[in-house]
């Protein structure tokens, strides 16, 4: 349950907004996205689900980089970079 909190929060965003990502995903990813869509009871296209998964992994990567000092010496201030990344991922997902 704890490991699913962030993913479920992102799914909640998806269910409470009308995200419409344009584009297409490869057939093998389309099948995975459709499986997730059905399992979670979502109304979203495969591209939207794929983008949401990309945003989720990017978010975890950014948090991990911050927690383990990977931004030190390359991104300063890290808070501004994190905020910029979060805004860009929100745009990418369709918010």
PDB file of C-alpha atoms in Angstrom:
ATOM      1  CA  UNK A   1       0.000   0.000   0.000  1.00  0.00           C
ATOM      2  CA  UNK A   2       2.689   2.612   0.879  1.00  0.00           C
ATOM      3  CA  UNK A   3       4.498   1.971  -2.403  1.00  0.00           C
ATOM      4  CA  UNK A   4       1.312   2.701  -4.353  1.00  0.00           C
ATOM      5  CA  UNK A   5       0.505   6.072  -2.734  1.00  0.00           C
ATOM      6  CA  UNK A   6       2.134   8.325  -5.326  1.00  0.00           C
ATOM      7  CA  UNK A   7       0.922   6.278  -8.268  1.00  0.00           C
ATOM      8  CA  UNK A   8      -2.621   6.332  -6.894  1.00  0.00           C
ATOM      9  CA  UNK A   9      -2.388  10.092  -6.330  1.00  0.00           C
ATOM     10  CA  UNK A  10      -1.442  10.518  -9.987  1.00  0.00           C
ATOM     11  CA  UNK A  11      -4.306   8.239 -11.011  1.00  0.00           C
ATOM     12  CA  UNK A  12      -6.619  10.452  -8.940  1.00  0.00           C
ATOM     13  CA  UNK A  13      -5.399  13.470 -10.902  1.00  0.00           C
ATOM     14  CA  UNK A  14      -6.187  11.581 -14.084  1.00  0.00           C
ATOM     15  CA  UNK A  15      -9.713  10.711 -12.927  1.00  0.00           C
ATOM     16  CA  UNK A  16     -10.483  14.282 -11.846  1.00  0.00           C
ATOM     17  CA  UNK A  17      -9.250  16.054 -14.954  1.00  0.00           C
ATOM     18  CA  UNK A  18      -9.639  15.671 -18.666  1.00  0.00           C
ATOM     19  CA  UNK A  19      -6.138  14.869 -19.782  1.00  0.00           C
ATOM     20  CA  UNK A  20      -5.848  14.303 -23.478  1.00  0.00           C
ATOM     21  CA  UNK A  21      -2.323  13.597 -24.606  1.00  0.00           C
ATOM     22  CA  UNK A  22      -1.846  13.514 -28.345  1.00  0.00           C
ATOM     23  CA  UNK A  23       0.351  11.022 -30.068  1.00  0.00           C
ATOM     24  CA  UNK A  24       0.591   7.311 -30.305  1.00  0.00           C
ATOM     25  CA  UNK A  25       2.422   4.604 -28.440  1.00  0.00           C
ATOM     26  CA  UNK A  26       4.016   1.481 -29.923  1.00  0.00           C
ATOM     27  CA  UNK A  27       1.741  -1.592 -30.002  1.00  0.00           C
ATOM     28  CA  UNK A  28       3.550  -3.372 -27.155  1.00  0.00           C
ATOM     29  CA  UNK A  29       3.143  -0.335 -24.892  1.00  0.00           C
ATOM     30  CA  UNK A  30      -0.430   0.208 -26.063  1.00  0.00           C
ATOM     31  CA  UNK A  31      -1.413  -3.229 -24.740  1.00  0.00           C
ATOM     32  CA  UNK A  32       0.185  -2.480 -21.356  1.00  0.00           C
ATOM     33  CA  UNK A  33      -1.510   0.927 -21.149  1.00  0.00           C
ATOM     34  CA  UNK A  34      -4.877  -0.577 -22.020  1.00  0.00           C
ATOM     35  CA  UNK A  35      -4.412  -3.273 -19.356  1.00  0.00           C
ATOM     36  CA  UNK A  36      -3.633  -0.601 -16.742  1.00  0.00           C
ATOM     37  CA  UNK A  37      -6.564   1.513 -17.888  1.00  0.00           C
ATOM     38  CA  UNK A  38      -8.973  -1.393 -17.450  1.00  0.00           C
ATOM     39  CA  UNK A  39      -7.478  -2.554 -14.146  1.00  0.00           C
ATOM     40  CA  UNK A  40      -7.780   0.932 -12.630  1.00  0.00           C
ATOM     41  CA  UNK A  41     -11.157   1.704 -14.195  1.00  0.00           C
ATOM     42  CA  UNK A  42      -9.840   4.754 -16.009  1.00  0.00           C
ATOM     43  CA  UNK A  43     -11.234   6.560 -18.995  1.00  0.00           C
ATOM     44  CA  UNK A  44      -8.048   7.520 -20.797  1.00  0.00           C
ATOM     45  CA  UNK A  45      -6.245   6.729 -23.981  1.00  0.00           C
ATOM     46  CA  UNK A  46      -3.004   4.757 -24.096  1.00  0.00           C
ATOM     47  CA  UNK A  47      -0.889   7.864 -24.782  1.00  0.00           C
ATOM     48  CA  UNK A  48      -2.309   9.628 -21.719  1.00  0.00           C
ATOM     49  CA  UNK A  49      -1.594   6.608 -19.523  1.00  0.00           C
ATOM     50  CA  UNK A  50       1.911   6.246 -20.973  1.00  0.00           C
ATOM     51  CA  UNK A  51       2.640   9.914 -20.307  1.00  0.00           C
ATOM     52  CA  UNK A  52       1.337   9.615 -16.769  1.00  0.00           C
ATOM     53  CA  UNK A  53       3.703   6.681 -16.191  1.00  0.00           C
ATOM     54  CA  UNK A  54       6.585   8.719 -17.613  1.00  0.00           C
ATOM     55  CA  UNK A  55       5.749  11.610 -15.281  1.00  0.00           C
ATOM     56  CA  UNK A  56       5.596   9.224 -12.330  1.00  0.00           C
ATOM     57  CA  UNK A  57       9.026   7.766 -13.054  1.00  0.00           C
ATOM     58  CA  UNK A  58      10.478  11.233 -13.694  1.00  0.00           C
ATOM     59  CA  UNK A  59       9.077  12.430 -10.367  1.00  0.00           C
ATOM     60  CA  UNK A  60      10.650   9.523  -8.502  1.00  0.00           C
ATOM     61  CA  UNK A  61      13.936  10.092 -10.302  1.00  0.00           C
ATOM     62  CA  UNK A  62      13.947  13.778  -9.385  1.00  0.00           C
ATOM     63  CA  UNK A  63      13.179  13.006  -5.750  1.00  0.00           C
ATOM     64  CA  UNK A  64      15.887  10.337  -5.667  1.00  0.00           C
ATOM     65  CA  UNK A  65      18.428  12.718  -7.211  1.00  0.00           C
ATOM     66  CA  UNK A  66      17.576  15.342  -4.606  1.00  0.00           C
ATOM     67  CA  UNK A  67      17.669  12.937  -1.656  1.00  0.00           C
ATOM     68  CA  UNK A  68      21.019  11.457  -2.650  1.00  0.00           C
ATOM     69  CA  UNK A  69      22.741  14.732  -3.503  1.00  0.00           C
ATOM     70  CA  UNK A  70      22.985  14.162  -7.239  1.00  0.00           C
ATOM     71  CA  UNK A  71      22.054  17.776  -8.008  1.00  0.00           C
ATOM     72  CA  UNK A  72      24.965  19.167  -5.955  1.00  0.00           C
ATOM     73  CA  UNK A  73      27.404  20.942  -8.216  1.00  0.00           C
ATOM     74  CA  UNK A  74      25.213  20.665 -11.300  1.00  0.00           C
ATOM     75  CA  UNK A  75      21.808  22.140 -10.442  1.00  0.00           C
ATOM     76  CA  UNK A  76      21.730  25.024  -8.017  1.00  0.00           C
ATOM     77  CA  UNK A  77      19.249  25.880  -6.638  1.00  0.00           C
ATOM     78  CA  UNK A  78      17.774  22.384  -6.809  1.00  0.00           C
ATOM     79  CA  UNK A  79      14.348  23.628  -5.648  1.00  0.00           C
ATOM     80  CA  UNK A  80      13.985  25.822  -8.731  1.00  0.00           C
ATOM     81  CA  UNK A  81      14.994  22.943 -10.991  1.00  0.00           C
ATOM     82  CA  UNK A  82      12.568  20.563  -9.293  1.00  0.00           C
ATOM     83  CA  UNK A  83       9.708  23.077  -9.638  1.00  0.00           C
ATOM     84  CA  UNK A  84      10.555  23.617 -13.311  1.00  0.00           C
ATOM     85  CA  UNK A  85      10.662  19.850 -13.917  1.00  0.00           C
ATOM     86  CA  UNK A  86       7.314  19.356 -12.190  1.00  0.00           C
ATOM     87  CA  UNK A  87       5.704  22.093 -14.318  1.00  0.00           C
ATOM     88  CA  UNK A  88       7.102  20.590 -17.530  1.00  0.00           C
ATOM     89  CA  UNK A  89       5.904  17.101 -16.612  1.00  0.00           C
ATOM     90  CA  UNK A  90       2.440  18.513 -15.824  1.00  0.00           C
ATOM     91  CA  UNK A  91       2.389  20.095 -19.278  1.00  0.00           C
ATOM     92  CA  UNK A  92       3.650  16.869 -20.848  1.00  0.00           C
ATOM     93  CA  UNK A  93       0.852  14.891 -19.205  1.00  0.00           C
ATOM     94  CA  UNK A  94      -1.720  17.444 -20.305  1.00  0.00           C
ATOM     95  CA  UNK A  95      -2.460  19.481 -17.191  1.00  0.00           C
TER      96      UNK A  95
END
